[in-house]
mmCIF file of C-alpha atoms in Angstrom:
data_model
loop_
_atom_site.group_PDB
_atom_site.id
_atom_site.type_symbol
_atom_site.label_atom_id
_atom_site.label_comp_id
_atom_site.label_asym_id
_atom_site.label_seq_id
_atom_site.Cartn_x
_atom_site.Cartn_y
_atom_site.Cartn_z
ATOM 1 C CA MET L 1 -23.256 29.530 1.423
ATOM 2 C CA ALA L 2 -25.443 31.023 -1.031
ATOM 3 C CA ILE L 3 -24.238 30.499 -4.692
ATOM 4 C CA SER L 4 -25.347 33.570 -6.953
ATOM 5 C CA VAL L 5 -27.660 32.397 -9.928
ATOM 6 C CA SER L 6 -26.634 35.740 -11.507
ATOM 7 C CA ASN L 7 -24.033 33.495 -13.643
ATOM 8 C CA PRO L 8 -25.751 32.477 -16.964
ATOM 9 C CA MET L 9 -25.070 28.876 -16.997
ATOM 10 C CA LEU L 10 -26.167 28.265 -13.505
ATOM 11 C CA LYS L 11 -29.753 29.371 -14.965
ATOM 12 C CA VAL L 12 -29.144 27.552 -17.940
ATOM 13 C CA TYR L 13 -27.601 24.313 -17.279
ATOM 14 C CA PRO L 14 -27.490 24.124 -13.192
ATOM 15 C CA GLU L 15 -27.161 20.343 -12.894
ATOM 16 C CA GLY L 16 -23.996 20.465 -14.757
ATOM 17 C CA THR L 17 -22.039 24.099 -14.147
ATOM 18 C CA ILE L 18 -18.956 24.153 -11.997
ATOM 19 C CA LEU L 19 -18.828 27.581 -10.578
ATOM 20 C CA THR L 20 -15.324 28.643 -9.394
ATOM 21 C CA SER L 21 -13.955 31.963 -7.937
ATOM 22 C CA GLY L 22 -11.168 33.439 -6.275
ATOM 23 C CA PHE L 23 -10.701 35.589 -3.633
ATOM 24 C CA SER L 24 -7.578 37.530 -4.379
ATOM 25 C CA LYS L 25 -9.198 39.423 -7.443
ATOM 26 C CA TRP L 26 -12.961 39.024 -6.255
ATOM 27 C CA LEU L 27 -12.492 40.605 -2.915
ATOM 28 C CA SER L 28 -9.337 42.569 -3.426
ATOM 29 C CA ALA L 29 -7.709 39.741 -0.980
ATOM 30 C CA GLY L 30 -4.452 39.988 -2.865
ATOM 31 C CA GLY L 31 -1.800 37.266 -1.798
ATOM 32 C CA TRP L 32 -4.704 35.316 -0.043
ATOM 33 C CA ARG L 33 -4.736 32.675 -2.897
ATOM 34 C CA MET L 34 -7.937 31.284 -1.394
ATOM 35 C CA GLY L 35 -10.839 30.294 -3.559
ATOM 36 C CA TYR L 36 -13.604 27.670 -4.038
ATOM 37 C CA ALA L 37 -15.570 25.572 -6.166
ATOM 38 C CA HIS L 38 -19.425 24.778 -6.254
ATOM 39 C CA TYR L 39 -19.853 21.425 -7.563
ATOM 40 C CA PRO L 40 -24.094 20.351 -8.421
ATOM 41 C CA ALA L 41 -24.832 17.263 -6.432
ATOM 42 C CA ALA L 42 -25.002 15.432 -10.389
ATOM 43 C CA LEU L 43 -21.411 16.083 -10.659
ATOM 44 C CA ALA L 44 -20.199 14.272 -7.039
ATOM 45 C CA PRO L 45 -18.263 11.535 -8.841
ATOM 46 C CA LEU L 46 -16.335 14.385 -10.514
ATOM 47 C CA LEU L 47 -15.630 16.205 -6.968
ATOM 48 C CA SER L 48 -14.448 13.265 -5.815
ATOM 49 C CA ALA L 49 -11.894 12.602 -8.483
ATOM 50 C CA VAL L 50 -10.971 16.488 -8.303
ATOM 51 C CA ARG L 51 -10.338 15.980 -4.582
ATOM 52 C CA SER L 52 -8.137 13.250 -4.885
ATOM 53 C CA ALA L 53 -6.104 14.820 -7.245
ATOM 54 C CA ALA L 54 -5.843 18.249 -6.020
ATOM 55 C CA SER L 55 -4.971 17.237 -2.547
ATOM 56 C CA ASN L 56 -1.601 16.638 -3.574
ATOM 57 C CA THR L 57 -1.479 19.895 -5.575
ATOM 58 C CA TYR L 58 -2.821 22.634 -3.118
ATOM 59 C CA SER L 59 -1.790 23.668 0.371
ATOM 60 C CA CYS L 60 -4.096 24.853 3.271
ATOM 61 C CA ALA L 61 -4.785 28.553 3.712
ATOM 62 C CA PRO L 62 -4.509 29.607 7.390
ATOM 63 C CA ALA L 63 -7.044 29.300 9.535
ATOM 64 C CA PRO L 64 -7.858 32.930 10.398
ATOM 65 C CA GLN L 65 -8.250 33.596 6.890
ATOM 66 C CA GLN L 66 -10.620 30.760 6.032
ATOM 67 C CA ARG L 67 -12.872 31.855 9.393
ATOM 68 C CA ALA L 68 -12.681 35.337 7.987
ATOM 69 C CA LEU L 69 -13.769 34.511 4.326
ATOM 70 C CA ALA L 70 -16.809 31.928 5.785
ATOM 71 C CA ALA L 71 -18.010 34.748 7.833
ATOM 72 C CA ALA L 72 -17.759 37.430 4.807
ATOM 73 C CA LEU L 73 -19.545 35.253 2.589
ATOM 74 C CA GLN L 74 -22.870 34.722 4.932
ATOM 75 C CA PRO L 75 -26.079 36.012 3.196
ATOM 76 C CA LYS L 76 -26.297 38.603 6.507
ATOM 77 C CA HIS L 77 -22.767 40.361 5.287
ATOM 78 C CA ALA L 78 -24.052 40.591 1.366
ATOM 79 C CA HIS L 79 -24.564 44.064 1.581
ATOM 80 C CA GLN L 80 -21.271 45.140 3.070
ATOM 81 C CA LEU L 81 -19.316 42.883 0.782
ATOM 82 C CA ASP L 82 -21.270 44.395 -2.261
ATOM 83 C CA THR L 83 -19.973 48.044 -0.552
ATOM 84 C CA TYR L 84 -16.451 46.943 -0.148
ATOM 85 C CA ILE L 85 -16.268 45.711 -3.620
ATOM 86 C CA GLY L 86 -17.715 48.660 -5.278
ATOM 87 C CA THR L 87 -15.316 50.593 -3.122
ATOM 88 C CA CYS L 88 -12.354 48.623 -4.425
ATOM 89 C CA CYS L 89 -13.479 48.876 -8.196
ATOM 90 C CA ARG L 90 -14.097 52.406 -8.023
ATOM 91 C CA LEU L 91 -10.400 53.176 -5.984
ATOM 92 C CA LEU L 92 -8.934 50.807 -8.672
ATOM 93 C CA ARG L 93 -10.573 52.392 -11.654
ATOM 94 C CA ALA L 94 -9.372 55.941 -10.385
ATOM 95 C CA VAL L 95 -6.026 54.644 -10.270
ATOM 96 C CA ALA L 96 -6.056 52.899 -13.674
ATOM 97 C CA ASP L 97 -7.327 56.583 -15.000
ATOM 98 C CA TYR L 98 -4.467 58.187 -13.581
ATOM 99 C CA CYS L 99 -2.096 55.803 -14.691
ATOM 100 C CA ALA L 100 -3.275 56.041 -18.318
ATOM 101 C CA SER L 101 -3.036 60.017 -18.406
ATOM 102 C CA VAL L 102 0.273 60.702 -19.322
ATOM 103 C CA GLN L 103 0.110 64.274 -18.903
ATOM 104 C CA ALA L 104 -1.464 63.949 -15.156
ATOM 105 C CA LEU L 105 1.870 61.844 -14.296
ATOM 106 C CA LEU L 106 4.615 63.518 -15.860
ATOM 107 C CA PRO L 107 4.613 66.171 -12.808
ATOM 108 C CA TYR L 108 5.445 63.714 -10.457
ATOM 109 C CA GLN L 109 8.994 62.900 -11.428
ATOM 110 C CA ALA L 110 9.702 61.600 -7.936
ATOM 111 C CA GLN L 111 7.613 58.520 -8.390
ATOM 112 C CA MET L 112 9.845 56.947 -11.083
ATOM 113 C CA GLY L 113 8.015 53.765 -11.431
ATOM 114 C CA VAL L 114 4.850 55.695 -12.185
ATOM 115 C CA VAL L 115 6.632 58.091 -14.239
ATOM 116 C CA ALA L 116 8.000 55.202 -16.368
ATOM 117 C CA ALA L 117 4.721 53.581 -16.980
ATOM 118 C CA ALA L 118 3.144 56.924 -18.104
ATOM 119 C CA ARG L 119 6.088 57.600 -20.607
ATOM 120 C CA LEU L 120 5.812 53.593 -21.830
ATOM 121 C CA HIS L 121 2.004 54.340 -22.492
ATOM 122 C CA GLY L 122 2.906 57.861 -24.493
ATOM 123 C CA GLN L 123 5.599 55.944 -26.660
ATOM 124 C CA LEU L 124 2.998 52.956 -27.390
ATOM 125 C CA HIS L 125 0.346 55.652 -28.067
ATOM 126 C CA ALA L 126 2.722 57.839 -30.397
ATOM 127 C CA VAL L 127 3.523 54.689 -32.723
ATOM 128 C CA GLY L 128 -0.214 53.925 -32.865
ATOM 129 C CA VAL L 129 -0.965 51.169 -30.248
ATOM 130 C CA LYS L 130 -3.916 51.719 -28.249
ATOM 131 C CA GLY L 131 -4.421 51.107 -25.112
ATOM 132 C CA TYR L 132 -7.343 49.762 -22.815
ATOM 133 C CA PRO L 133 -7.486 50.159 -19.153
ATOM 134 C CA SER L 134 -9.407 47.554 -16.813
ATOM 135 C CA GLN L 135 -12.983 48.115 -15.707
ATOM 136 C CA GLY L 136 -11.772 47.487 -12.100
ATOM 137 C CA ALA L 137 -8.093 47.485 -11.553
ATOM 138 C CA PHE L 138 -4.777 48.966 -12.509
ATOM 139 C CA TYR L 139 -3.944 46.963 -15.333
ATOM 140 C CA PHE L 140 -3.357 48.415 -18.833
ATOM 141 C CA MET L 141 -4.035 46.125 -21.859
ATOM 142 C CA PRO L 142 -2.194 47.202 -25.285
ATOM 143 C CA ASP L 143 -3.609 46.397 -28.628
ATOM 144 C CA PHE L 144 -0.382 46.039 -31.183
ATOM 145 C CA GLU L 145 -2.530 45.008 -34.017
ATOM 146 C CA VAL L 146 -1.040 48.451 -35.746
ATOM 147 C CA CYS L 147 2.259 46.312 -35.168
ATOM 148 C CA ARG L 148 1.081 43.017 -36.721
ATOM 149 C CA GLY L 149 2.558 43.698 -40.309
ATOM 150 C CA ALA L 150 6.041 44.885 -38.647
ATOM 151 C CA LEU L 151 6.348 41.897 -36.322
ATOM 152 C CA ALA L 152 5.161 39.324 -38.836
ATOM 153 C CA ALA L 153 8.041 40.415 -41.090
ATOM 154 C CA ARG L 154 10.503 39.571 -38.471
ATOM 155 C CA GLY L 155 8.973 36.617 -37.736
ATOM 156 C CA ILE L 156 7.142 37.410 -34.855
ATOM 157 C CA THR L 157 3.338 35.840 -35.259
ATOM 158 C CA THR L 158 2.306 34.904 -31.437
ATOM 159 C CA GLY L 159 2.683 36.561 -28.104
ATOM 160 C CA ASP L 160 5.211 34.485 -26.851
ATOM 161 C CA GLN L 161 7.218 35.285 -29.514
ATOM 162 C CA MET L 162 6.802 39.122 -28.925
ATOM 163 C CA VAL L 163 7.656 38.713 -25.278
ATOM 164 C CA GLY L 164 10.356 36.664 -25.984
ATOM 165 C CA ALA L 165 11.582 39.352 -28.361
ATOM 166 C CA ILE L 166 11.152 42.076 -26.068
ATOM 167 C CA LEU L 167 12.794 40.565 -23.058
ATOM 168 C CA GLN L 168 15.984 39.442 -25.430
ATOM 169 C CA GLU L 169 16.258 43.110 -27.084
ATOM 170 C CA ALA L 170 16.042 45.133 -23.779
ATOM 171 C CA ASP L 171 18.315 42.778 -22.308
ATOM 172 C CA VAL L 172 15.850 42.050 -19.679
ATOM 173 C CA ALA L 173 16.499 38.014 -19.528
ATOM 174 C CA ASP L 174 18.005 35.236 -21.734
ATOM 175 C CA ASN L 175 15.398 33.814 -24.153
ATOM 176 C CA ALA L 176 17.586 30.523 -24.284
#
């Protein structure tokens, strides 16, 4: 497998850069939970130590998945892989844009999960919380900076504390 030299660290420090990637997000192969790590030859002792420790913490992916990924990563399939990834990014971007558009979603009352997400986005926007859709997936990243003062007055100064308060106040989970 050819390792991409587009990674900036590989260009400036190739002998000390460990390159890792996962296929679930990178190849839109959700659920496969497969990835790789490329260690340069200079870090062979570290690779050996990691292999020893990791062998007790990971499981083996099914052989058909391993073979499919090994074939997909061959240089002769690079163009097909690039096309597939580009198509997935465009599709997920369209989903993200669609979900971020409250006006576009409200007519679809039958899709309650989507409508609930649109309403939540609308409620956040109404109180000044900015939202940033992802560049290639369907995630939505809210920026709660506008709420910092009010949250701090309640003793909430970290993301963990905020999530705990949300779960407890929405009676979703016991925050023990």
